[in-house]
C-alpha atoms as an extended CHARMM CRD file, in Angstrom:
* protein
*
        31  EXT
         1         1  MET       CA            -26.6380000000     -109.6020000000      181.3260000000  PROA      1               0.0000000000
         2         2  ILE       CA            -28.7920000000     -107.1160000000      183.1260000000  PROA      2               0.0000000000
         3         3  PRO       CA            -29.6670000000     -103.9640000000      181.1490000000  PROA      3               0.0000000000
         4         4  ASP       CA            -28.8310000000     -100.5820000000      182.6080000000  PROA      4               0.0000000000
         5         5  THR       CA            -32.6050000000      -99.7630000000      182.9340000000  PROA      5               0.0000000000
         6         6  LEU       CA            -34.7280000000     -102.4210000000      184.3650000000  PROA      6               0.0000000000
         7         7  LEU       CA            -38.3490000000     -103.0500000000      184.7200000000  PROA      7               0.0000000000
         8         8  ILE       CA            -38.7790000000     -105.5590000000      187.6340000000  PROA      8               0.0000000000
         9         9  GLU       CA            -41.9230000000     -107.1870000000      188.8610000000  PROA      9               0.0000000000
        10        10  ASN       CA            -41.7960000000     -107.6620000000      192.6570000000  PROA      10              0.0000000000
        11        11  ARG       CA            -44.3860000000     -110.5280000000      193.0660000000  PROA      11              0.0000000000
        12        12  GLN       CA            -44.1950000000     -110.2060000000      197.0050000000  PROA      12              0.0000000000
        13        13  LYS       CA            -45.8870000000     -106.7970000000      196.4300000000  PROA      13              0.0000000000
        14        14  GLY       CA            -47.5820000000     -106.9410000000      193.2930000000  PROA      14              0.0000000000
        15        15  ARG       CA            -46.0230000000     -103.7180000000      191.9520000000  PROA      15              0.0000000000
        16        16  LYS       CA            -43.7110000000     -102.8390000000      189.3400000000  PROA      16              0.0000000000
        17        17  TYR       CA            -40.2590000000     -101.0190000000      189.7090000000  PROA      17              0.0000000000
        18        18  TYR       CA            -38.4650000000      -98.9950000000      187.3580000000  PROA      18              0.0000000000
        19        19  LEU       CA            -34.8930000000      -99.1250000000      188.3700000000  PROA      19              0.0000000000
        20        20  LEU       CA            -31.8940000000      -96.9570000000      187.3180000000  PROA      20              0.0000000000
        21        21  ASP       CA            -29.6740000000      -98.5080000000      189.8890000000  PROA      21              0.0000000000
        22        22  LEU       CA            -28.3770000000     -101.8450000000      189.5960000000  PROA      22              0.0000000000
        23        23  ASP       CA            -27.5060000000     -102.0310000000      193.1470000000  PROA      23              0.0000000000
        24        24  GLU       CA            -31.2520000000     -101.5540000000      193.8880000000  PROA      24              0.0000000000
        25        25  ALA       CA            -31.7430000000     -104.2430000000      191.4050000000  PROA      25              0.0000000000
        26        26  ASP       CA            -29.7800000000     -106.6710000000      193.2080000000  PROA      26              0.0000000000
        27        27  LYS       CA            -31.7410000000     -106.2220000000      196.4390000000  PROA      27              0.0000000000
        28        28  LEU       CA            -35.0290000000     -106.7940000000      194.8750000000  PROA      28              0.0000000000
        29        29  PHE       CA            -33.5230000000     -109.7050000000      193.1030000000  PROA      29              0.0000000000
        30        30  ASP       CA            -32.2610000000     -111.0030000000      196.6680000000  PROA      30              0.0000000000
        31        31  MET       CA            -36.0370000000     -110.6040000000      198.2480000000  PROA      31              0.0000000000
């Protein structure tokens, strides 16, 4: 289950993203 507010570490870019939009989160997970 994915929370509404996410802190995702995008290892490819070495940055952290605070996401409020689950659609955007899905895009990062797909990368």
